[in-house]
XYZ file of C-alpha atoms in Angstrom:
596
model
C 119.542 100.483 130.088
C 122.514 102.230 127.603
C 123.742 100.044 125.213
C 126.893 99.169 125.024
C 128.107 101.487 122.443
C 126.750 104.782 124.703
C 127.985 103.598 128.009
C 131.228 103.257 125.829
C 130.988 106.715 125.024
C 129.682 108.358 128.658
C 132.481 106.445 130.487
C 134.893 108.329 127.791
C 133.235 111.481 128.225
C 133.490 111.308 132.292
C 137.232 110.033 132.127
C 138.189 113.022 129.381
C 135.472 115.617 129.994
C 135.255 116.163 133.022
C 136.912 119.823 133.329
C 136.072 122.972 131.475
C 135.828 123.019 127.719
C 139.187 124.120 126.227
C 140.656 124.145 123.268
C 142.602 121.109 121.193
C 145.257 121.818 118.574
C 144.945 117.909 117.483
C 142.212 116.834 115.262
C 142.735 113.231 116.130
C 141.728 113.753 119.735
C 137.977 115.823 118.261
C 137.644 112.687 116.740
C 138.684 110.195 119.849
C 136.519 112.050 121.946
C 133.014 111.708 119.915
C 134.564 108.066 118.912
C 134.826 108.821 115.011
C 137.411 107.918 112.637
C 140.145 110.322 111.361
C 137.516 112.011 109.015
C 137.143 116.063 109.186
C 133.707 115.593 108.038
C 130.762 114.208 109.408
C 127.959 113.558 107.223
C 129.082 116.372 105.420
C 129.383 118.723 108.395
C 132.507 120.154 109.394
C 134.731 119.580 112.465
C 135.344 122.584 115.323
C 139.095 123.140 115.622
C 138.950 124.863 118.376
C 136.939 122.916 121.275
C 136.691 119.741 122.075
C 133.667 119.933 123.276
C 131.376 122.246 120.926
C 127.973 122.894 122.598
C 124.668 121.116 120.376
C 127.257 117.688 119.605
C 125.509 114.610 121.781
C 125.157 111.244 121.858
C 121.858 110.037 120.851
C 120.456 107.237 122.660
C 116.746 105.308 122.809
C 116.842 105.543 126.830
C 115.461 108.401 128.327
C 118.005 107.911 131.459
C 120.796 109.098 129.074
C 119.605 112.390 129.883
C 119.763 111.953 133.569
C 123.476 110.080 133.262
C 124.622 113.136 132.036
C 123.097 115.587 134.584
C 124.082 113.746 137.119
C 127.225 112.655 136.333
C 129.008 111.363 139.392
C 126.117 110.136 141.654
C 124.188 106.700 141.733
C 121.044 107.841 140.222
C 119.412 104.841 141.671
C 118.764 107.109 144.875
C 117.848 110.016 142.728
C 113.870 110.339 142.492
C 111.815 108.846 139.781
C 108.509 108.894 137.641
C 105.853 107.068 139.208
C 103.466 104.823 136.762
C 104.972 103.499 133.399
C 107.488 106.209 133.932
C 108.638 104.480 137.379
C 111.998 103.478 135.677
C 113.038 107.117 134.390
C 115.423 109.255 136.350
C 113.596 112.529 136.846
C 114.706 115.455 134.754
C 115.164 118.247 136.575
C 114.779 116.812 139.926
C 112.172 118.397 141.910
C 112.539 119.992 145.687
C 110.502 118.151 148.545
C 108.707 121.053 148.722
C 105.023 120.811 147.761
C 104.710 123.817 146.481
C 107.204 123.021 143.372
C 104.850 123.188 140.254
C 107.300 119.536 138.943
C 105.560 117.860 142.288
C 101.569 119.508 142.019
C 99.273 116.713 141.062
C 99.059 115.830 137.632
C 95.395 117.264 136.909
C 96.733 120.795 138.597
C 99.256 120.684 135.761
C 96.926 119.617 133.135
C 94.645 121.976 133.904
C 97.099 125.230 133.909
C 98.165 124.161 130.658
C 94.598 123.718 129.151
C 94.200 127.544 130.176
C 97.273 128.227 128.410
C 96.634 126.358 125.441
C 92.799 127.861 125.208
C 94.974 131.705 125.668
C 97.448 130.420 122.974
C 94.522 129.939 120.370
C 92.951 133.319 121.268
C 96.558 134.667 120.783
C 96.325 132.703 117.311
C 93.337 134.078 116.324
C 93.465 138.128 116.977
C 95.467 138.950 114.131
C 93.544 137.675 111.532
C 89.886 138.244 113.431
C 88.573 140.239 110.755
C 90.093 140.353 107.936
C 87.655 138.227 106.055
C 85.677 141.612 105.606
C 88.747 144.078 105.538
C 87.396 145.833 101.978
C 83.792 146.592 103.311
C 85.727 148.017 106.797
C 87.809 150.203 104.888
C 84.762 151.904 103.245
C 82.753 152.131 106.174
C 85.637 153.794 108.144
C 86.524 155.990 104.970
C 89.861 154.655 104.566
C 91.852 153.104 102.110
C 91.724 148.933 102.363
C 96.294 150.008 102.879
C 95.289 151.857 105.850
C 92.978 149.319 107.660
C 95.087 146.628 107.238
C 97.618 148.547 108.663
C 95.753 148.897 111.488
C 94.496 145.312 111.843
C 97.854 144.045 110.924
C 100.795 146.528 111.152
C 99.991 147.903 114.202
C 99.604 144.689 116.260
C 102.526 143.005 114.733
C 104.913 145.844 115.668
C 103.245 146.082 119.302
C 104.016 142.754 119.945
C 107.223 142.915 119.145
C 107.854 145.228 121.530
C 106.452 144.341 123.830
C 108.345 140.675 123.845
C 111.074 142.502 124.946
C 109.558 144.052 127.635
C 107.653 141.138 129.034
C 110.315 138.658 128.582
C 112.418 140.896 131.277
C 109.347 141.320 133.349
C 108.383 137.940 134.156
C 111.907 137.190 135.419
C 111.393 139.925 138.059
C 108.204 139.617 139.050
C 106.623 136.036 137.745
C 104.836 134.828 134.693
C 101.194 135.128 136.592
C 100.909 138.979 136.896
C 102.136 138.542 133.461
C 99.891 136.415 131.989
C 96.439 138.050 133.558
C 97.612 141.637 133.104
C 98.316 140.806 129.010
C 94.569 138.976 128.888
C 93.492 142.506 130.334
C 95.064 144.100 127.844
C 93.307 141.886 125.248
C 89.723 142.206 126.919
C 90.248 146.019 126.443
C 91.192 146.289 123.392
C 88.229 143.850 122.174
C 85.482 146.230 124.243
C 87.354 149.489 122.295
C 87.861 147.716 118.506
C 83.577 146.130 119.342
C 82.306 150.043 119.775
C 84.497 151.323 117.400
C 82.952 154.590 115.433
C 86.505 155.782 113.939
C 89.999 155.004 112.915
C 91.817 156.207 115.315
C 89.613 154.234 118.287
C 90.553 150.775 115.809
C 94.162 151.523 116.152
C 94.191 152.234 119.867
C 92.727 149.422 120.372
C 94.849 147.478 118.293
C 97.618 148.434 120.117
C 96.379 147.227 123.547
C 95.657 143.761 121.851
C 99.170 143.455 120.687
C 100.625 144.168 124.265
C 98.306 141.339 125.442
C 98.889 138.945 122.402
C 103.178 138.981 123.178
C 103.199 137.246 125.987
C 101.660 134.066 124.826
C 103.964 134.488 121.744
C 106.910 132.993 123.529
C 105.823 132.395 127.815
C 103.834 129.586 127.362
C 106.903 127.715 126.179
C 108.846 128.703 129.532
C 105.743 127.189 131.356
C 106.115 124.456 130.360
C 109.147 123.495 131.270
C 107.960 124.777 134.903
C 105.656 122.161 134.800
C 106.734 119.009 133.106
C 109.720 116.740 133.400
C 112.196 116.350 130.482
C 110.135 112.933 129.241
C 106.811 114.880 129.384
C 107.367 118.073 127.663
C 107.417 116.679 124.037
C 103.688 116.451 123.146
C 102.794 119.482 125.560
C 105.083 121.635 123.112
C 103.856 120.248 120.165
C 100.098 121.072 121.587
C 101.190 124.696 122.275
C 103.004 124.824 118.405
C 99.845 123.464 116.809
C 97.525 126.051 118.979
C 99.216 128.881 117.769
C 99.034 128.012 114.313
C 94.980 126.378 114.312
C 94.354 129.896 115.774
C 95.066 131.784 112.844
C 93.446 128.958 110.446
C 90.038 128.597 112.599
C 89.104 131.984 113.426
C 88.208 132.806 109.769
C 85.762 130.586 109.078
C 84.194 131.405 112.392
C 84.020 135.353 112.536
C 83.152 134.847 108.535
C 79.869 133.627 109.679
C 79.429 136.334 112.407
C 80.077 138.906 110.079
C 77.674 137.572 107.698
C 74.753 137.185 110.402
C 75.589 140.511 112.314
C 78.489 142.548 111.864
C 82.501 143.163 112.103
C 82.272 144.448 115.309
C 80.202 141.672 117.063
C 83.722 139.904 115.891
C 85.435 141.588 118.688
C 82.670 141.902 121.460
C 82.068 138.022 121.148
C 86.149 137.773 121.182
C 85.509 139.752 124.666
C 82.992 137.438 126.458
C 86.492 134.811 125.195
C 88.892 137.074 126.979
C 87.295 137.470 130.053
C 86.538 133.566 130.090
C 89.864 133.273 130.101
C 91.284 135.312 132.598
C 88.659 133.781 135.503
C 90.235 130.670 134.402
C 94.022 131.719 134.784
C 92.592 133.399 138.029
C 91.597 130.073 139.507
C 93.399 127.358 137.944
C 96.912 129.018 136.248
C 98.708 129.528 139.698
C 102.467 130.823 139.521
C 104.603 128.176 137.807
C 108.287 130.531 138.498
C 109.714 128.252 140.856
C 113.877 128.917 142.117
C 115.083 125.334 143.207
C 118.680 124.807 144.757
C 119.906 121.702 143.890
C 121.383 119.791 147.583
C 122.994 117.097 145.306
C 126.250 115.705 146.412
C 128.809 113.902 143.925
C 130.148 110.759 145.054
C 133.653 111.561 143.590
C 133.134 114.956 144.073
C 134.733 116.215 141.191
C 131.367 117.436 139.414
C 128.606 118.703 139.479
C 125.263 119.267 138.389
C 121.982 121.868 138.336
C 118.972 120.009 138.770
C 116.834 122.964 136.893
C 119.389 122.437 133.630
C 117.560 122.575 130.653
C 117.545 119.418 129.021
C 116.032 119.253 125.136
C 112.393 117.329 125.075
C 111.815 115.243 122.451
C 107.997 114.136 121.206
C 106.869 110.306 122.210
C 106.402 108.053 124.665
C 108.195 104.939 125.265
C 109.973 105.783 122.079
C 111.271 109.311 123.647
C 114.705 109.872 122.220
C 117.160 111.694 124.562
C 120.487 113.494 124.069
C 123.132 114.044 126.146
C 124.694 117.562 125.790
C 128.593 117.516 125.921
C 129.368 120.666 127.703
C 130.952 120.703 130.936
C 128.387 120.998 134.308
C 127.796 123.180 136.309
C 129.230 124.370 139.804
C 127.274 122.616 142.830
C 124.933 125.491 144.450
C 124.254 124.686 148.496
C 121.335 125.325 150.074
C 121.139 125.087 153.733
C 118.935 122.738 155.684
C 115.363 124.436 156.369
C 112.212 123.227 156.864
C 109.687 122.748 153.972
C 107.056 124.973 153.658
C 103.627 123.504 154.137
C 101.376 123.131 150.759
C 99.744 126.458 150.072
C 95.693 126.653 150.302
C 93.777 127.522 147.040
C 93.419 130.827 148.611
C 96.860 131.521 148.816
C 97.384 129.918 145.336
C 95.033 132.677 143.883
C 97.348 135.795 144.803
C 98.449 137.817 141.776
C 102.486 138.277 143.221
C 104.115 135.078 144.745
C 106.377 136.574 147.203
C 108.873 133.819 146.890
C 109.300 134.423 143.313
C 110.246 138.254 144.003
C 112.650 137.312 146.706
C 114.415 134.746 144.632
C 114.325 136.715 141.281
C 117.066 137.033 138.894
C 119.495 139.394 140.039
C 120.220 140.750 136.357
C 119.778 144.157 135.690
C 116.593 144.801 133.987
C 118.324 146.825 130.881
C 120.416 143.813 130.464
C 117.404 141.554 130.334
C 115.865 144.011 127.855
C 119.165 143.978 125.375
C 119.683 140.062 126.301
C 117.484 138.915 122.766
C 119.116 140.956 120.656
C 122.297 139.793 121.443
C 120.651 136.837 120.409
C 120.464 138.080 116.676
C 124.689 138.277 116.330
C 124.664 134.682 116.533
C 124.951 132.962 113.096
C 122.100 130.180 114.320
C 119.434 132.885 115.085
C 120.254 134.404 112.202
C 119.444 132.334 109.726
C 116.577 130.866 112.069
C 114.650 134.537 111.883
C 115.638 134.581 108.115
C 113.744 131.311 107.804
C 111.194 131.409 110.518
C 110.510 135.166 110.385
C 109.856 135.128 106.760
C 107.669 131.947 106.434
C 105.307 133.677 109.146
C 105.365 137.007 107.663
C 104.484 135.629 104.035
C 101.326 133.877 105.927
C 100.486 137.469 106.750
C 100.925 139.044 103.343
C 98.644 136.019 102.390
C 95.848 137.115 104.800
C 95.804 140.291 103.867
C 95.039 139.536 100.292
C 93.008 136.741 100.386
C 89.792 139.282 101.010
C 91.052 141.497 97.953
C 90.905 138.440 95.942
C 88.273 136.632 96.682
C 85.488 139.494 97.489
C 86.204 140.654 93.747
C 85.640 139.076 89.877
C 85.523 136.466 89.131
C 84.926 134.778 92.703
C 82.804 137.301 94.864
C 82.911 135.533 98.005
C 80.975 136.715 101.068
C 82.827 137.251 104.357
C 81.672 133.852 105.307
C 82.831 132.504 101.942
C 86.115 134.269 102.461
C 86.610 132.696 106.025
C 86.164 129.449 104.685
C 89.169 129.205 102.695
C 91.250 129.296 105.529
C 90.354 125.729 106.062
C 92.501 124.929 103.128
C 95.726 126.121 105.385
C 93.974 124.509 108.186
C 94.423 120.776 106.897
C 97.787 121.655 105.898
C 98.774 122.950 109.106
C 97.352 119.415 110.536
C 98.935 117.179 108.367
C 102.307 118.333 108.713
C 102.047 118.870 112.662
C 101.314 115.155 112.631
C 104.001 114.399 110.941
C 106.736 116.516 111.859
C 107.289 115.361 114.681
C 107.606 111.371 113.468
C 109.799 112.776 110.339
C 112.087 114.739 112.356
C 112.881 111.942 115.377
C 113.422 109.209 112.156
C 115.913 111.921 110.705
C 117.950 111.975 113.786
C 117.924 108.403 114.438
C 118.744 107.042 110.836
C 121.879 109.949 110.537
C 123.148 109.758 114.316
C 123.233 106.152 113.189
C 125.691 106.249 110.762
C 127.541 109.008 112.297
C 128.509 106.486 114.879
C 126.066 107.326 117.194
C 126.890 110.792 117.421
C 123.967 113.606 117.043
C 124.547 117.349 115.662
C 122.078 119.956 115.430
C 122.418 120.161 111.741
C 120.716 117.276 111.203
C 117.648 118.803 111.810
C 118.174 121.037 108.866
C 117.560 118.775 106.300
C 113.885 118.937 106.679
C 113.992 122.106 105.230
C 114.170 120.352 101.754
C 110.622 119.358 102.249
C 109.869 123.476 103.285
C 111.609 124.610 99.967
C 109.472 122.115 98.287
C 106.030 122.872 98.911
C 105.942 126.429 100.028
C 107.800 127.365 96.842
C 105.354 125.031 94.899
C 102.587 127.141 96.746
C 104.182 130.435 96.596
C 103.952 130.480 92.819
C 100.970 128.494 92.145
C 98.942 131.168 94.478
C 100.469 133.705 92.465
C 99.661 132.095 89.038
C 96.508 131.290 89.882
C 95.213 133.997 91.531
C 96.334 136.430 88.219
C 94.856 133.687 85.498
C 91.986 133.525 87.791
C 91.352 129.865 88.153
C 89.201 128.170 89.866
C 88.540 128.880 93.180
C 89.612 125.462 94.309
C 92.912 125.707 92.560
C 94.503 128.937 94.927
C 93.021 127.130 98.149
C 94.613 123.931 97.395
C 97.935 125.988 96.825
C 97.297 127.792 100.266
C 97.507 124.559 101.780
C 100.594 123.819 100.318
C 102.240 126.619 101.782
C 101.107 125.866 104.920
C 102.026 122.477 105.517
C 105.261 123.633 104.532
C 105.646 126.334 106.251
C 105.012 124.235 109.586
C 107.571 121.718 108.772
C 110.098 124.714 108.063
C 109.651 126.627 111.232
C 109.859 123.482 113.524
C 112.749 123.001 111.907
C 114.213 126.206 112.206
C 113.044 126.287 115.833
C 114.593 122.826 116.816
C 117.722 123.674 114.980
C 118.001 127.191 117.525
C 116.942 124.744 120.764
C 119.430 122.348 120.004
C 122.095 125.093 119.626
C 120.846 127.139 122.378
C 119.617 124.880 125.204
C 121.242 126.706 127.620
C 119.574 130.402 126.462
C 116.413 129.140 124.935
C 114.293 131.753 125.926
C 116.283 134.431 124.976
C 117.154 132.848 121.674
C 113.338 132.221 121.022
C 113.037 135.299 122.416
C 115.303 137.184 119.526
C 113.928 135.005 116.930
C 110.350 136.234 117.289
C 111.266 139.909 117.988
C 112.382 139.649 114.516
C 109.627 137.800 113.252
C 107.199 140.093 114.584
C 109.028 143.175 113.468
C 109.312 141.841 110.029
C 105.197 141.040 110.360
C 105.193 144.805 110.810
C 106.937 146.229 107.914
C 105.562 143.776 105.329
C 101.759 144.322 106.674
C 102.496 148.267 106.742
C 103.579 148.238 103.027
C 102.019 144.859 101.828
C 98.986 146.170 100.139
C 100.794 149.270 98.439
C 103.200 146.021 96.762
C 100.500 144.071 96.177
C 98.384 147.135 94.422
C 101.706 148.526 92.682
C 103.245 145.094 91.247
C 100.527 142.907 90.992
C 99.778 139.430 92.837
C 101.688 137.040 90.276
C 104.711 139.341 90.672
C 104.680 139.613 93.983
C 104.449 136.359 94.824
C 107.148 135.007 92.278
C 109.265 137.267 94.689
C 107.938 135.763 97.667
C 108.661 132.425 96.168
C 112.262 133.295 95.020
C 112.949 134.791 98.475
C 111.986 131.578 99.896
C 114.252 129.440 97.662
C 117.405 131.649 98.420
C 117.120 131.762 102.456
C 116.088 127.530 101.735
C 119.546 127.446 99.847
C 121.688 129.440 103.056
C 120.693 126.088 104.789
C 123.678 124.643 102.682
C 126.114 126.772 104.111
C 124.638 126.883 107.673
C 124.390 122.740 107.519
C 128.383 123.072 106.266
C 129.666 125.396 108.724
C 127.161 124.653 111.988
C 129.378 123.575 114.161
C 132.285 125.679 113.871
C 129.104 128.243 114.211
C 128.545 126.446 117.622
C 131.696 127.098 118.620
C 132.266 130.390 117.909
C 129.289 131.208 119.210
C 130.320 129.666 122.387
C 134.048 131.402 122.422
C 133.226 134.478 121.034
C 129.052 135.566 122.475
C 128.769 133.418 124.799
C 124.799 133.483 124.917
C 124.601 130.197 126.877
C-alpha cells in the first residue's frame, strides 16, 4: 500500500487536479500543490510560473500501484485486472483487452521468445558498423583507395543511411505495423552482406553499405516500441536495459570475432558469415516475432465520472523487481474513448500468426498524415530537452565512432603492429567497460532518485537524473585525453586500451542518462523524441566518419582528441543550466510545442 505521505499527496492531486492544466499567477499554490514549503527552488531547480501542473514533476513512491492510482484515477482498482504470480498484488499497467490476441495477454514464453529474436537482431544491428574495421588499412589498398575513402564507406555511408531512414520507418510502422517492418529491414541487411561478401570494387562496397544501413535503422529505435507492446509497466525495466546493453555489446564483440576471421580467411568471409546471421534471423522473426501493433479501446467507466483514463498511456518503467520504483505523472488524463460491445475474436492459429500484414493493424492505424509523421521528430529537436539530449547522447556515440576508425591506424602501425585479430581484441577493453557500468547504472540511477525525491519532500523531477552526468564528464574526459596522450607518446599498448575502457563505461552512464532525462520529459511522445534524438545522432555519426580520418591525418591524434575531450567537458557543463532551468523547460515545452 501508499504510505501515508503519498496518499496525502494523490488525494490532493484528485481534489485540485482534476481539470485541465492551467496556469497559476500565485507561487504559494505551485508549492501547495506538490506539498513544498514557500521555497522557489527545489534542490536547486527552479519553479514553473506558469502551470501548476508542469509535465515530468511526480510523486515518487516504492509501490508499483502508484502508477495504476494515477491512471485510473476515479475507479476501485480492486476490480481492475492484475498480475498473476508474485505480481498478483499489482494493478496492471496498461490494462489489457479480453481479447486473446492482445500481445499484453500471449503467454509469457510467446513474449519471451519475440523479444529474444529482437534482442539477437539488436546485436547484429550492434555489430554492422564496426564489422570490419579491424582490417580497414589492408582494405583500402586492396580496393585502391585511400584508408579516408573506405572508412567512409564502412562508416559514413551507413551512418547517414540510417538516419534516414529512421524517419522513414518510424512513419511506416504506424501505418502498416512493426512486422513488415522488421523482416523487410533484415532483408535489407542479408543483401547488403551477400553484395559487401563478393565485393570486387568500391562502388559494389558502398551500395551495399547503403542497403545495410536501411536495414540497421529500424532496430535503432523499434525494438524499444516493442516492448512496451509486450510487457506491463512493472516488467519493462530489465527488458530495456537488455535491449540498451545489446546494442552497445554489439559494437564491442564483433571485433574480436571478425578479427579472427580475417586472420584465418579474409574481410569478406566477414560479411558472408554475417549473412548465414541475417537469414537466421529473419526465419526466426518469421515464426516466432508475430505483430506486436495492437489498438486497444479502453471500456473503463469512472465511478464519479469526472475523469478519465487511457489504458494504453505510457507509463515510465523503472529497472527491479520487488524494489520497482514508480512515478505518478501529474498531468491531467485523458478523455474516456467508448468502444461498443462486440464479440471477441477467437485466438489466431500459428498460421494466421505468420502473415506478413495484420489486417487489424491497417484498419485501426493512425490516422495522421504520413508527411506529418515524417516531420513529427524533428519537431522534436526545437525542444530544449532533446536538445541538449542529442548534444550529449549524439556526441558520446559519434566520438565511439571516431575511436573505431582509428584504432586500426594505430595499432596496425609502429610501435604496436597488431594483426587484425590483435586489433579486434582491444575492443574487449570497451567491452568490460560497457558491462560494468550497465550493471550499475541502473542501481546508481534508482538510489539517485530515491535519496533526492527524499528530501524534496517526496516529490520527483526529471532533473534529477542529470546529475549522473558528473560521473560521464569524469571518466570519458579522463579517457578522451589519456587515449590521445598515449596514443602520440606511444605507450604501452595496455595503457590506450585501459583508457578505451574508460570512455566507455562513461559513455554508457552518460547516454542512459541523457535518455532517461528525454523519457521522463517526454513520456507522452517517447518515440518521436527518441526518434529525433537518434536522427541526430546518426547524422552527426555521418559527418564526423566522412571527415574523421582527414582530422585525424591533418591535426594529429593528441590534438584531436584534446578537442574531443574539451567538447565533452563543455556540453557536460550545459547540464548546469539545463538542471537550473528544466522545468520551466517542461513547461514551455508543454505551452509553447506541445510534442506530448
Amino acid at each position: 500500500m501508499p504510505s501515508k505521505n503519498t496518499r496525502s499527496h494523490l488525494s490532493f492531486l484528485k481534489s485540485q487536479l482534476c481539470g485541465h492544466t492551467h496556469p497559476v499567477s500565485s507561487p504559494r499554490l505551485v508549492s501547495l500543490t506538490l506539498g513544498r514549503n514557500k521555497a522557489k527552488m527545489g534542490l536547486g531547480i527552479l519553479e514553473d510560473r506558469h502551470l501548476q501542473n508542469v509535465p515530468g514533476t511526480s510523486l515518487f513512491n516504492d509501490d508499483p500501484n502508484a502508477v495504476a492510482m494515477k491512471a485510473y484515477e476515479g475507479l476501485d482498482i480492486s476490480k481492475l485486472k492484475h498480475g498473476q504470480g508474485k505480481y498478483a498484488h499489482i494493478v496492471l499497467v496498461p490494462q489489457p483487452s479480453d481479447d486473446p490476441n492482445d500481445p499484453l495477454n500471449w503467454p509469457q514464453w510467446r513474449k519471451n521468445m519475440a523479444f529474444i529474436v529482437l534482442i539477437y537482431g539488436t546485436v547484429m544491428c550492434g555489430a554492422l558498423g564496426v564489422l570490419v574495421n579491424a582490417d580497414i588499412v589492408h582494405i583500402a589498398a586492396e580496393l585502391g583507395r585511400s584508408v579516408q575513402a573506405v572508412s567512409r564507406a564502412l562508416g559514413s555511408t551507413i551512418a547517414l543511411t540510417v538516419a534516414l531512414s529512421i524517419i522513414w520507418w518510424s512513419s511506416v510502422s504506424i501505418k502498416v505495423g512493426k512486422r513488415p517492418v522488421f523482416l523487410f529491414c533484415t532483408s535489407c541487411m542479408f543483401a547488403g552482406a551477400i553484395i559487401a561478401g563478393f565485393a570486387k570494387n568500391y562502388n559494389m562496397l558502398l551500395g551495399a553499405r547503403v542497403l545495410q544501413g536501411i536495414g540497421r535503422a529500424s532496430y535503432e529505435f523499434l525494438v524499444g516500441a516493442t516492448i512496451g507492446d509486450l510487457y506491463f509497466a512493472h516488467e519493462r525495466g530489465v527488458p530495456v536495459a537488455f535491449w540498451t546493453l545489446a546494442l552497445i555489446s554489439g559494437m564491442d564483440v564483433a571485433p574480436p570475432i571478425t578479427g579472427r576471421i580475417i586472420t584465418l580467411l579474409d574481410w569478406r568471409w566477414c560479411f558472408r558469415i554475417y549473412a548465414i546471421a541475417c537469414a537466421t534471423l529473419f526465419f526466426l522473426q518469421l515464426f516466432f516475432l508475430p505483430e506486436t501493433t495492437y489498438y486497444r479501446r479502453s471500456s473503463l467507466k469512472s465511478e464519479s465520472q469526472a475523469t478519465g483514463v487511457d489504458s494504453d498511456m505510457d507509463d515510465p518503467e523503472k529497472k527491479g523487481d520487488n524494489d520497482t520504483i514508480s512515478r505518478i505523472e501529474m498531468h491531467e488524463p485523458e478523455t474516456p474513448r467508448s468502444q461498443e460491445s462486440v464479440a471477441l475474436p477467437s485466438t489466431k492459429t500459428f498460421r494466421e500468426r505468420l502473415a506478413i500484414f495484420n489486417p487489424d493493424v491497417i484498419a485501426g492505424r493512425d490516422r495522421s498524415s504520413f508527411g506529418y509523421l515524417l516531420v513529427r521528430p524533428f519537431i522534436a529537436w526545437l525542444t530544449p530537452v532533446c536538445f541538449w539530449a542529442c548534444l550529449v547522447y549524439g556526441f558520446a556515440l559519434t566520438w565511439l565512432t571516431v575511436i573505431a576508425t582509428s584504432v586500426s591506424q594505430i595499432f596496425s602501425a609502429s610501435p604496436y603492429f597488431f594483426s587484425a585479430e590483435g586489433v579486434g581484441l582491444i575492443y574487449m577493453s570497451p567491452f568490460i567497460g560497457a558491462i560494468i557500468a550497465a550493471c550499475i547504472c541502473g542501481p546508481l540511477t534508482d538510489y539517485a532518485a530515491r535519496r533526492m525525491s527524499k528530501v524534496n519532500h517526496g516529490i520527483f523531477e526529471p532533473e534529477f537524473r542529470l546529475v549522473l552526468i558528473g560521473f560521464f564528464a569524469l571518466f570519458s574526459c579522463i579517457g578522451f585525453f589519456g587515449w590521445g596522450i598515449s596514443a602520440h607518446d606511444k605507450d604501452a599498448w595496455i595503457v590506450p586500451v585501459v583508457f578505451f575502457g574508460f570512455i566507455a563505461f562513461g559513455t554508457i552512464i552518460g547516454s542512459s542518462a541523457a535518455i532517461g532525462y528525454v523519457v521522463e520529459s517526454h513520456s507522452r511522445a517517447r518515440n518521436s523524441a527518441l526518434g529525433g534524438v537518434t536522427v541526430f545522432k546518426n547524422g552527426f555519426s555521418f559527418a564526423m566518419t566522412f571527415f574523421g580520418n582527414d582530422w585525424l591525418a591533418s591535426r594529429g591524434i593528441l590534438n584531436v582528441f584534446g578537442i574531443i575531450g574539451g567538447i565533452t567537458l563543455f556540453t557536460c557543463l550545459l547540464t548546469i543550466p539545463m538542471y537550473i532551468f528544466g522545468k520551466r523547460a517542461r513547461s514551455w515545452i508543454h505551452r509553447k510545442v506541445n510534442l506530448d
